[in-house]
């Protein structure tokens, strides 16, 4: 059996991505596996292909209902018998699925980790022939991971329900050394084959920006027909940005924990089915979302860790086409994150979270290559210049802000380190309001000494001073700004404070060559959209943008030529071939007459 032939037959690809074949071979040998592949690196195929080639049913433990549905829809569009069982499946449908399993008519069964505690399910599994158990998003089992799920800890107790010998295949996109060791220990992997393929995504362009107006930046950055995700740190910001985008003429929807389940499901489907092309969301959205044509991921606020950022940014460009990952930040983001972390009573959590936050702060402020910074954090060596990030393209200028920093630090000293950012800004700006009057801020020597400076500039500079350790944000109901030992260096020891300023150059980013017929591509996209509506599956599940581009380049006119398109296998040919071939032939005919 040649694995490449099976890959083409079931999934339409001629060649494996890095690491896939080795992992699949080890699973077929019934060895435990830990695969660490970047988002878009093809983790799903690593367990889906061996599941199709082995006797019995593969049980896939997955953290989200939306992820299961996405994966099952994609598999069934390839003619593969896959199902999921979770809280969204009605009783009668569950009975039907269990009946199919008994007849050994199910190759892949997705379940949530919570399902493992169900007594009936555990008893039912004891009568099944299991090919192997796959654990997706395996970092959820680690308390070092950013998406820790206590229910994942129940997985090892489930092994005792399975009567036959089986292997465990675990997968994640982001894992530091601590997370990797936690996965091996907590999943009880026996002498696992570990394959780390690297974290680099060459098609992604990275940028950090500190704009005066974040929303104005977004409006200028995105195109109306692009699909993308905008992450915000709070529900309030999600509501605000989504409302502004729709008012500006964009087709945006929203997702956060404050919406009810039906609203969340509807909004997610609107995004997946391209009815709305922009999703504005908190980090409650996205784990396992397989939408392949996301052209940008913008973080409206600074995330709390590099793991969180890289996982979310990695939802861009899963089809291998160019995509942009832009992190917007300002001083307020740093103050807010520190305050939220300090709300915890767990000292270990505070210490670990502060360490992780300092990394993402350094990422925002570094003048070095952003890709190199990310890869270095995850323990991977890389070139120090990538030509595909804002720091490699733009010129970085150091701005001396020592005098203004001294004014801010002096003001904090003058108010006896008793107040937060609003009061400090009110005092420095020389505002006269109820807050100033009640606290007698207008009596201080620092009152009005920055009256000509914009409020946003003062807020951002306070954020930089917090980031660099010159100001401490207290752990109290209201965050209070306090001086540190480093403050004295600026106030009394002539220590200079420098910040980065980017001078924008025309972007000469790495471009993946396309050379496809854009007019035919648009026609095929419309055909795909119509088919997705009639068949009730997301457009990218029928074919990805990358496959449509290859179709628009090769312009096949018969089945043999159609099978040579990347992403087209025997199953996709039988299900969709006649529609796309007809569209291409009609296009070529009209093209000939017009010439």
Coordinates of C-alpha atoms in Angstrom, one line a residue:
X1 CA 0.0 0.0 0.0
X2 CA 1.5 3.4 -1.0
X3 CA 0.3 6.0 1.4
X4 CA 0.5 8.8 -1.2
X5 CA -2.1 7.0 -3.4
X6 CA -4.5 6.8 -0.4
X7 CA -3.8 10.5 0.3
X8 CA -4.8 11.4 -3.2
X9 CA -7.8 9.1 -3.2
X10 CA -9.4 10.4 0.0
X11 CA -8.1 14.0 0.3
X12 CA -6.9 15.0 -3.2
X13 CA -3.3 15.8 -2.3
X14 CA -0.3 14.4 -4.2
X15 CA 2.2 14.9 -1.4
X16 CA 2.3 14.9 2.3
X17 CA 3.2 18.0 4.3
X18 CA 6.3 17.9 6.5
X19 CA 6.0 15.2 9.3
X20 CA 2.7 13.8 8.2
X21 CA 3.9 10.6 6.6
X22 CA 6.1 9.6 9.6
X23 CA 3.3 10.2 12.1
X24 CA 0.9 8.2 10.0
X25 CA 3.3 5.3 9.7
X26 CA 3.8 5.2 13.5
X27 CA 0.1 5.2 14.1
X28 CA -0.3 2.3 11.7
X29 CA 2.4 0.5 13.7
X30 CA 0.2 1.1 16.8
X31 CA 2.7 3.4 18.5
X32 CA 1.8 6.3 20.7
X33 CA 2.4 9.6 19.0
X34 CA 2.7 13.3 19.9
X35 CA 2.5 15.5 16.8
X36 CA 3.3 19.2 17.2
X37 CA 2.4 20.8 13.8
X38 CA 1.6 24.5 13.2
X39 CA -2.0 25.5 12.5
X40 CA -2.5 24.7 8.8
X41 CA 0.2 22.1 9.0
X42 CA -2.2 19.2 8.4
X43 CA -2.8 17.7 11.9
X44 CA -6.2 16.3 11.0
X45 CA -4.9 14.1 8.1
X46 CA -2.4 12.6 10.5
X47 CA -5.2 10.8 12.3
X48 CA -7.9 10.7 9.6
X49 CA -5.9 8.8 7.0
X50 CA -4.7 6.0 9.3
X51 CA -8.3 5.7 10.7
X52 CA -9.5 4.9 7.2
X53 CA -6.8 2.3 6.7
X54 CA -7.2 0.4 10.0
X55 CA -9.9 -2.0 11.2
X56 CA -12.4 -0.6 13.7
X57 CA -13.4 2.9 14.7
X58 CA -11.1 5.8 15.6
X59 CA -12.3 7.8 18.5
X60 CA -11.3 11.5 18.3
X61 CA -11.5 13.5 21.5
X62 CA -12.1 17.1 20.5
X63 CA -12.8 20.2 22.7
X64 CA -15.5 22.1 20.8
X65 CA -18.8 21.2 19.1
X66 CA -18.1 23.6 16.3
X67 CA -14.8 21.9 15.6
X68 CA -16.4 18.4 15.4
X69 CA -19.1 19.6 13.1
X70 CA -16.6 21.2 10.8
X71 CA -14.4 18.1 10.7
X72 CA -17.3 15.7 10.1
X73 CA -18.8 17.9 7.4
X74 CA -15.4 17.9 5.6
X75 CA -14.9 14.2 6.0
X76 CA -18.4 13.4 4.7
X77 CA -17.9 15.7 1.7
X78 CA -15.0 13.3 0.9
X79 CA -17.4 10.3 1.2
X80 CA -16.0 9.2 4.5
X81 CA -18.3 7.7 7.2
X82 CA -17.7 10.1 10.1
X83 CA -20.0 11.2 12.9
X84 CA -19.9 13.1 16.2
X85 CA -21.8 12.7 19.5
X86 CA -22.1 15.6 21.8
X87 CA -24.8 17.6 23.6
X88 CA -26.1 19.1 20.3
X89 CA -27.1 15.6 19.0
X90 CA -30.7 14.6 19.6
X91 CA -31.5 11.2 21.2
X92 CA -32.9 9.6 18.0
X93 CA -29.8 10.7 16.0
X94 CA -27.5 9.3 18.8
X95 CA -29.3 5.9 18.6
X96 CA -28.9 5.9 14.8
X97 CA -25.1 6.6 15.2
X98 CA -24.7 3.8 17.9
X99 CA -26.5 1.4 15.6
X100 CA -24.0 2.2 12.7
X101 CA -21.1 1.8 15.1
X102 CA -22.4 -1.7 16.0
X103 CA -22.5 -2.6 12.3
X104 CA -18.9 -1.3 12.1
X105 CA -20.1 1.3 9.6
X106 CA -18.3 4.3 11.3
X107 CA -14.6 4.9 10.7
X108 CA -14.2 8.1 12.7
X109 CA -16.3 9.1 15.8
X110 CA -15.7 12.6 17.3
X111 CA -16.6 13.1 21.0
X112 CA -16.2 15.8 23.6
X113 CA -14.0 14.9 26.7
X114 CA -17.1 15.4 28.9
X115 CA -18.7 12.4 27.0
X116 CA -16.1 10.1 28.5
X117 CA -17.8 10.5 32.0
X118 CA -21.1 9.2 30.6
X119 CA -21.8 5.7 32.0
X120 CA -23.8 4.5 29.0
X121 CA -21.1 5.6 26.6
X122 CA -18.3 3.9 28.6
X123 CA -20.2 0.7 28.6
X124 CA -21.0 0.9 24.9
X125 CA -17.3 1.5 24.1
X126 CA -16.3 -1.7 25.9
X127 CA -18.1 -3.6 23.1
X128 CA -16.5 -1.6 20.2
X129 CA -13.4 -2.4 18.2
X130 CA -11.2 0.7 18.5
X131 CA -8.5 1.3 16.0
X132 CA -6.9 4.0 18.1
X133 CA -7.7 7.1 20.2
X134 CA -6.8 10.5 18.8
X135 CA -6.6 13.5 21.1
X136 CA -6.9 16.8 19.3
X137 CA -5.9 20.2 20.8
X138 CA -3.9 18.1 23.3
X139 CA -2.5 21.2 25.0
X140 CA -5.9 21.5 26.7
X141 CA -4.6 18.8 29.2
X142 CA -1.8 21.1 30.4
X143 CA -2.2 23.7 33.1
X144 CA 0.7 25.5 31.3
X145 CA -1.5 25.7 28.2
X146 CA -3.6 28.7 27.5
X147 CA -6.8 26.6 26.9
X148 CA -6.6 24.3 29.9
X149 CA -9.7 22.1 30.1
X150 CA -10.1 20.1 33.4
X151 CA -12.3 17.5 31.5
X152 CA -9.2 16.5 29.5
X153 CA -7.7 15.1 32.7
X154 CA -10.4 12.3 32.6
X155 CA -9.1 10.9 29.3
X156 CA -6.6 8.3 30.8
X157 CA -9.4 6.7 33.0
X158 CA -11.3 6.1 29.8
X159 CA -8.6 3.8 28.4
X160 CA -9.8 1.0 30.8
X161 CA -13.1 0.8 28.9
X162 CA -11.4 -0.3 25.7
X163 CA -11.0 -4.0 25.4
X164 CA -8.5 -4.3 22.6
X165 CA -4.9 -3.0 22.2
X166 CA -4.8 0.5 20.9
X167 CA -2.5 3.5 20.5
X168 CA -3.0 7.1 21.5
X169 CA -2.2 9.8 18.9
X170 CA -2.1 13.4 20.3
X171 CA -1.8 16.6 18.4
X172 CA -1.4 20.3 19.1
X173 CA -0.2 23.4 17.2
X174 CA 1.6 25.2 20.1
X175 CA 3.5 23.6 22.8
X176 CA 6.4 24.9 24.9
X177 CA 8.7 22.3 26.6
X178 CA 6.5 22.5 29.8
X179 CA 3.3 21.8 27.8
X180 CA 4.9 19.0 25.8
X181 CA 6.0 17.2 29.0
X182 CA 2.6 17.7 30.5
X183 CA 0.8 16.2 27.5
X184 CA 3.1 13.1 27.6
X185 CA 2.6 12.7 31.4
X186 CA -1.1 13.4 31.7
X187 CA -2.2 11.4 28.7
X188 CA 0.0 8.5 29.9
X189 CA 1.8 8.2 26.5
X190 CA 4.1 5.2 26.4
X191 CA 7.5 5.9 24.8
X192 CA 5.8 8.1 22.2
X193 CA 7.1 9.0 18.8
X194 CA 7.4 12.8 19.0
X195 CA 7.4 14.9 15.8
X196 CA 7.8 18.6 15.9
X197 CA 7.7 19.9 12.4
X198 CA 8.4 23.5 13.2
X199 CA 6.3 26.5 14.0
X200 CA 7.0 28.7 11.0
X201 CA 4.2 29.7 8.7
X202 CA 6.0 31.3 5.7
X203 CA 2.7 32.6 4.1
X204 CA 1.9 34.7 7.2
X205 CA 3.0 38.4 7.4
X206 CA 3.4 39.6 11.0
X207 CA 3.0 43.2 12.2
X208 CA 2.7 45.1 15.5
X209 CA 1.2 48.5 15.4
X210 CA 0.5 51.3 17.9
X211 CA -1.9 53.5 16.0
X212 CA -3.5 56.7 17.3
X213 CA -6.9 55.3 16.4
X214 CA -7.2 51.5 16.2
X215 CA -10.5 51.5 14.3
X216 CA -9.3 53.9 11.7
X217 CA -6.3 51.7 11.2
X218 CA -8.6 48.7 10.7
X219 CA -10.7 50.5 8.1
X220 CA -7.7 51.3 6.1
X221 CA -6.1 47.9 6.4
X222 CA -9.0 45.5 5.4
X223 CA -10.7 45.1 2.0
X224 CA -14.5 44.7 2.0
X225 CA -14.5 41.3 0.3
X226 CA -11.8 39.7 2.5
X227 CA -12.6 37.1 5.1
X228 CA -11.0 37.8 8.5
X229 CA -11.2 37.7 12.3
X230 CA -10.8 40.7 14.7
X231 CA -10.1 39.6 18.3
X232 CA -11.0 42.0 21.2
X233 CA -10.2 41.5 24.8
X234 CA -13.6 42.4 26.1
X235 CA -17.3 41.9 25.1
X236 CA -17.7 45.7 25.2
X237 CA -15.0 46.1 22.5
X238 CA -16.5 43.3 20.4
X239 CA -19.9 45.1 20.4
X240 CA -18.4 48.4 19.6
X241 CA -16.1 47.3 16.8
X242 CA -18.8 45.1 15.1
X243 CA -21.3 48.0 15.2
X244 CA -18.8 50.4 13.7
X245 CA -17.8 48.0 11.0
X246 CA -21.4 47.4 9.9
X247 CA -22.0 51.2 10.0
X248 CA -18.9 51.7 7.7
X249 CA -20.4 49.2 5.1
X250 CA -18.6 46.0 6.0
X251 CA -20.4 42.7 6.6
X252 CA -19.4 41.8 10.2
X253 CA -20.8 39.6 12.9
X254 CA -19.8 38.9 16.5
X255 CA -19.1 36.2 19.0
X256 CA -18.6 36.3 22.8
X257 CA -19.6 34.4 25.9
X258 CA -22.4 36.9 26.6
X259 CA -24.5 35.8 23.6
X260 CA -26.9 32.9 24.0
X261 CA -26.1 29.6 22.2
X262 CA -28.5 30.2 19.3
X263 CA -27.0 33.6 18.6
X264 CA -23.4 32.2 18.8
X265 CA -24.3 29.3 16.4
X266 CA -26.0 31.6 13.9
X267 CA -23.2 34.1 13.9
X268 CA -20.6 31.4 13.5
X269 CA -22.5 29.8 10.7
X270 CA -22.9 33.2 9.0
X271 CA -19.1 33.5 9.1
X272 CA -18.3 29.9 8.0
X273 CA -20.8 30.1 5.1
X274 CA -19.5 33.5 3.9
X275 CA -22.7 35.3 4.6
X276 CA -20.7 37.6 6.8
X277 CA -17.0 37.9 6.0
X278 CA -15.7 39.5 9.2
X279 CA -15.9 37.9 12.7
X280 CA -15.4 40.2 15.7
X281 CA -14.8 38.1 18.8
X282 CA -13.3 37.5 22.1
X283 CA -11.0 34.5 22.6
X284 CA -14.2 32.4 23.2
X285 CA -14.2 32.0 19.4
X286 CA -12.0 30.0 17.2
X287 CA -10.3 26.9 18.7
X288 CA -10.5 24.3 15.9
X289 CA -12.2 26.6 13.4
X290 CA -11.1 25.2 10.1
X291 CA -12.1 28.0 7.8
X292 CA -9.3 28.0 5.3
X293 CA -9.7 31.3 3.5
X294 CA -9.1 33.7 6.4
X295 CA -7.0 36.5 4.9
X296 CA -6.3 38.4 8.1
X297 CA -6.4 38.1 11.9
X298 CA -6.2 41.4 13.7
X299 CA -5.8 41.6 17.5
X300 CA -7.6 44.8 18.5
X301 CA -6.1 44.4 22.0
X302 CA -2.9 42.8 23.2
X303 CA -3.4 39.1 24.2
X304 CA -2.0 37.9 27.6
X305 CA 0.5 35.4 26.2
X306 CA 2.5 34.4 23.1
X307 CA 0.8 31.0 23.1
X308 CA -2.6 32.6 23.0
X309 CA -1.5 35.0 20.3
X310 CA 0.1 32.5 18.0
X311 CA -2.8 30.1 18.2
X312 CA -5.3 32.8 17.3
X313 CA -3.1 34.4 14.6
X314 CA -2.6 30.9 13.1
X315 CA -6.2 30.9 12.0
X316 CA -5.1 33.0 9.1
X317 CA -4.0 31.5 5.8
X318 CA -4.7 27.9 6.5
X319 CA -5.0 27.3 2.8
X320 CA -1.3 28.3 2.3
X321 CA -2.2 31.6 0.6
X322 CA -0.8 34.9 1.8
X323 CA -2.4 36.3 5.0
X324 CA -1.8 39.0 7.5
X325 CA -1.5 38.8 11.3
X326 CA -1.6 42.2 12.9
X327 CA -1.4 43.0 16.6
X328 CA -2.6 46.4 17.7
X329 CA -1.5 47.6 21.1
X330 CA -1.3 50.6 23.3
X331 CA -0.4 51.4 26.9
X332 CA -3.9 50.9 28.2
X333 CA -3.8 47.2 27.0
X334 CA -0.8 46.6 29.3
X335 CA -2.4 48.2 32.3
X336 CA -5.7 46.3 31.7
X337 CA -4.0 42.9 31.3
X338 CA -1.9 43.4 34.5
X339 CA -4.9 44.4 36.4
X340 CA -6.9 41.4 35.2
X341 CA -4.1 39.0 36.1
X342 CA -3.7 40.6 39.5
X343 CA -7.4 39.9 40.2
X344 CA -6.5 36.2 40.7
X345 CA -5.8 35.1 44.3
X346 CA -3.5 32.3 43.0
X347 CA 0.1 33.5 43.4
X348 CA 1.5 30.9 41.1
X349 CA -1.0 31.9 38.4
X350 CA -0.1 35.6 38.8
X351 CA 3.7 34.9 38.6
X352 CA 3.4 32.6 35.5
X353 CA 0.9 35.0 33.8
X354 CA 3.0 38.0 34.4
X355 CA 6.0 36.2 32.9
X356 CA 4.0 35.3 29.8
X357 CA 2.6 38.9 29.6
X358 CA 6.1 40.3 29.7
X359 CA 7.0 38.2 26.6
X360 CA 4.1 39.5 24.5
X361 CA 4.9 43.1 25.7
X362 CA 8.5 42.6 24.5
X363 CA 7.1 41.2 21.2
X364 CA 5.1 44.4 20.7
X365 CA 8.1 46.6 21.5
X366 CA 11.0 44.8 19.8
X367 CA 12.7 46.3 16.8
X368 CA 14.0 42.9 15.7
X369 CA 12.4 40.4 13.3
X370 CA 8.9 39.4 14.6
X371 CA 9.1 35.9 13.1
X372 CA 12.5 35.3 14.7
X373 CA 11.1 36.4 18.0
X374 CA 8.1 34.0 17.8
X375 CA 10.1 31.0 16.6
X376 CA 12.8 31.7 19.2
X377 CA 10.2 31.7 22.0
X378 CA 9.0 28.2 20.9
X379 CA 12.6 26.9 20.9
X380 CA 13.1 27.0 17.1
X381 CA 16.2 28.4 15.4
X382 CA 15.6 30.8 12.5
X383 CA 17.1 33.6 10.4
X384 CA 17.2 37.0 12.1
X385 CA 15.6 38.7 9.1
X386 CA 12.5 37.2 7.3
X387 CA 11.5 40.0 4.9
X388 CA 7.9 39.2 5.8
X389 CA 7.2 41.2 8.9
X390 CA 6.7 44.9 9.7
X391 CA 10.1 45.1 11.6
X392 CA 12.0 43.7 8.6
X393 CA 10.3 46.0 6.2
X394 CA 9.8 49.2 8.1
X395 CA 12.5 51.5 9.5
X396 CA 12.6 51.6 13.3
X397 CA 13.5 54.9 14.9
X398 CA 14.3 55.4 18.6
X399 CA 12.5 58.4 20.2
X400 CA 13.7 60.0 23.4
X401 CA 10.8 60.5 25.8
X402 CA 12.8 60.9 29.0
X403 CA 11.5 64.4 29.8
X404 CA 7.8 63.4 29.4
X405 CA 8.5 60.2 31.4
X406 CA 9.9 62.3 34.2
X407 CA 6.7 64.5 34.2
X408 CA 4.5 61.4 34.5
X409 CA 6.6 59.8 37.3
X410 CA 6.8 63.1 39.2
X411 CA 3.0 63.4 39.0
X412 CA 2.6 59.8 40.5
X413 CA 5.0 60.9 43.3
X414 CA 3.1 64.1 43.9
X415 CA -0.3 62.3 44.4
X416 CA 1.5 60.0 46.9
X417 CA 1.0 57.0 44.6
X418 CA -2.7 56.9 45.5
X419 CA -4.5 57.2 42.2
X420 CA -4.9 55.4 38.8
X421 CA -4.4 56.4 35.2
X422 CA -7.4 58.7 34.8
X423 CA -6.5 60.9 37.7
X424 CA -2.8 61.1 36.6
X425 CA -3.9 62.1 33.1
X426 CA -6.4 64.7 34.4
X427 CA -3.7 66.3 36.5
X428 CA -1.0 66.3 33.7
X429 CA -3.5 67.7 31.2
X430 CA -4.7 70.4 33.5
X431 CA -8.3 69.3 33.3
X432 CA -10.8 70.8 35.7
X433 CA -13.6 68.4 36.5
X434 CA -15.2 66.9 39.6
X435 CA -12.4 64.3 39.9
X436 CA -9.7 67.0 39.9
X437 CA -11.7 69.2 42.3
X438 CA -12.4 66.4 44.8
X439 CA -8.8 65.3 44.9
X440 CA -7.4 68.8 44.7
X441 CA -5.1 67.8 41.8
X442 CA -5.1 71.4 40.6
X443 CA -3.0 72.4 43.7
X444 CA -0.1 70.2 42.6
X445 CA 3.1 71.4 40.8
X446 CA 2.5 68.8 38.1
X447 CA -0.9 70.1 37.3
X448 CA -1.2 71.1 33.6
X449 CA 2.5 70.4 32.7
X450 CA 1.5 68.3 29.7
X451 CA -1.6 70.3 28.7
X452 CA -0.5 70.5 25.1
X453 CA 0.0 66.7 24.7
X454 CA -2.8 64.5 23.5
X455 CA -4.4 62.3 26.1
X456 CA -3.7 59.2 24.0
X457 CA 0.0 60.0 23.9
X458 CA 0.1 60.3 27.7
X459 CA -1.8 57.0 28.1
X460 CA 0.5 55.1 25.7
X461 CA 3.6 56.5 27.4
X462 CA 2.3 55.3 30.8
X463 CA 1.8 51.9 29.2
X464 CA 5.4 51.9 28.0
X465 CA 6.6 52.8 31.5
X466 CA 4.5 50.0 32.9
X467 CA 5.9 47.6 30.3
X468 CA 9.5 48.5 31.1
X469 CA 9.1 48.3 34.9
X470 CA 9.2 52.1 35.7
X471 CA 5.6 52.0 37.0
X472 CA 3.8 49.2 38.9
X473 CA 0.1 48.6 38.7
X474 CA -1.2 47.7 42.1
X475 CA -3.4 44.7 42.9
X476 CA -6.6 46.4 44.2
X477 CA -10.2 46.9 43.2
X478 CA -9.1 49.9 41.1
X479 CA -5.6 49.8 39.5
X480 CA -3.3 52.3 41.2
X481 CA 0.0 53.5 39.6
X482 CA 3.0 53.2 41.9
X483 CA 6.7 54.0 41.4
X484 CA 9.4 51.3 41.4
X485 CA 13.1 51.3 42.1
X486 CA 13.7 51.8 38.3
X487 CA 11.7 55.1 38.5
X488 CA 14.6 56.6 40.5
X489 CA 16.9 56.0 37.6
X490 CA 14.8 58.2 35.4
X491 CA 14.0 60.9 38.0
X492 CA 17.4 61.2 39.6
X493 CA 20.1 59.3 37.7
X494 CA 19.8 60.6 34.1
X495 CA 18.5 57.3 32.8
X496 CA 17.0 57.8 29.3
X497 CA 13.7 56.4 28.2
X498 CA 13.5 55.4 24.5
X499 CA 10.5 54.1 22.5
X500 CA 10.3 52.7 19.0
X501 CA 8.7 54.6 16.2
X502 CA 8.0 52.8 12.9
X503 CA 8.6 54.7 9.6
X504 CA 6.4 52.9 7.1
X505 CA 8.0 51.8 3.9
X506 CA 6.1 50.4 0.9
X507 CA 5.6 46.7 1.6
X508 CA 7.7 44.4 -0.4
X509 CA 6.5 41.2 1.4
X510 CA 7.3 37.7 0.2
X511 CA 4.6 36.8 -2.3
X512 CA 3.6 33.3 -3.2
X513 CA 3.4 33.3 -6.9
X514 CA -0.2 32.7 -8.1
X515 CA -0.4 33.0 -12.0
X516 CA -4.0 32.0 -12.1
X517 CA -7.0 33.4 -14.1
X518 CA -8.7 35.8 -11.6
X519 CA -11.9 36.0 -13.7
X520 CA -12.3 32.2 -13.8
X521 CA -11.4 32.1 -10.0
X522 CA -14.3 34.5 -9.2
X523 CA -16.7 32.4 -11.3
X524 CA -15.6 29.2 -9.5
X525 CA -16.1 30.9 -6.2
X526 CA -19.6 31.8 -7.1
X527 CA -20.3 28.3 -8.2
X528 CA -18.9 27.0 -4.9
X529 CA -21.1 29.4 -2.9
X530 CA -24.2 28.2 -4.7
X531 CA -23.3 24.5 -4.2
X532 CA -22.6 25.2 -0.5
X533 CA -26.1 26.7 -0.1
X534 CA -27.8 23.8 -1.8
X535 CA -25.8 21.1 0.0
X536 CA -25.7 23.0 3.3
X537 CA -22.0 22.8 3.8
X538 CA -19.5 25.6 4.2
X539 CA -17.9 26.7 0.9
X540 CA -14.3 25.9 1.9
X541 CA -15.4 22.3 2.7
X542 CA -16.3 21.8 -1.0
X543 CA -12.9 23.2 -2.2
X544 CA -10.4 25.6 -0.6
X545 CA -9.4 28.9 -2.3
X546 CA -6.0 27.3 -3.0
X547 CA -7.7 24.4 -4.9
X548 CA -9.9 26.9 -6.9
X549 CA -6.7 28.9 -7.8
X550 CA -5.0 25.7 -9.0
X551 CA -8.2 25.0 -11.0
X552 CA -8.1 28.5 -12.5
X553 CA -4.4 27.9 -13.4
X554 CA -4.7 24.4 -14.9
X555 CA -8.2 24.8 -16.4
X556 CA -9.0 21.1 -16.7
X557 CA -11.6 20.0 -19.2
X558 CA -11.9 16.3 -18.4
X559 CA -11.9 14.0 -15.3
X560 CA -8.2 12.9 -15.7
X561 CA -7.1 16.6 -15.8
X562 CA -9.4 17.5 -13.0
X563 CA -7.8 14.9 -10.7
X564 CA -4.4 16.6 -11.3
X565 CA -5.7 19.7 -9.4
X566 CA -4.3 19.9 -5.9
X567 CA -7.1 19.1 -3.4
X568 CA -9.2 17.0 -5.8
X569 CA -9.5 13.3 -5.1
X570 CA -11.7 10.5 -6.4
X571 CA -14.5 11.4 -3.9
X572 CA -14.5 15.1 -4.7
X573 CA -14.4 14.3 -8.4
X574 CA -17.6 12.2 -8.1
X575 CA -19.4 14.7 -6.0
X576 CA -18.5 18.0 -7.6
X577 CA -16.5 17.3 -10.8
X578 CA -19.3 17.7 -13.4
X579 CA -20.3 21.2 -12.0
X580 CA -16.8 22.6 -12.0
X581 CA -15.8 21.1 -15.3
X582 CA -18.9 22.5 -17.0
X583 CA -18.1 26.0 -15.6
X584 CA -14.5 25.8 -16.8
X585 CA -15.4 24.5 -20.3
X586 CA -18.1 27.3 -20.7
X587 CA -15.5 29.9 -19.6
X588 CA -12.9 28.6 -22.0
X589 CA -15.4 28.6 -24.8
X590 CA -16.5 32.2 -24.2
X591 CA -12.9 33.2 -23.8
X592 CA -12.2 31.7 -27.3
X593 CA -15.1 33.6 -28.9
X594 CA -14.2 36.9 -27.3
X595 CA -10.7 36.6 -28.7

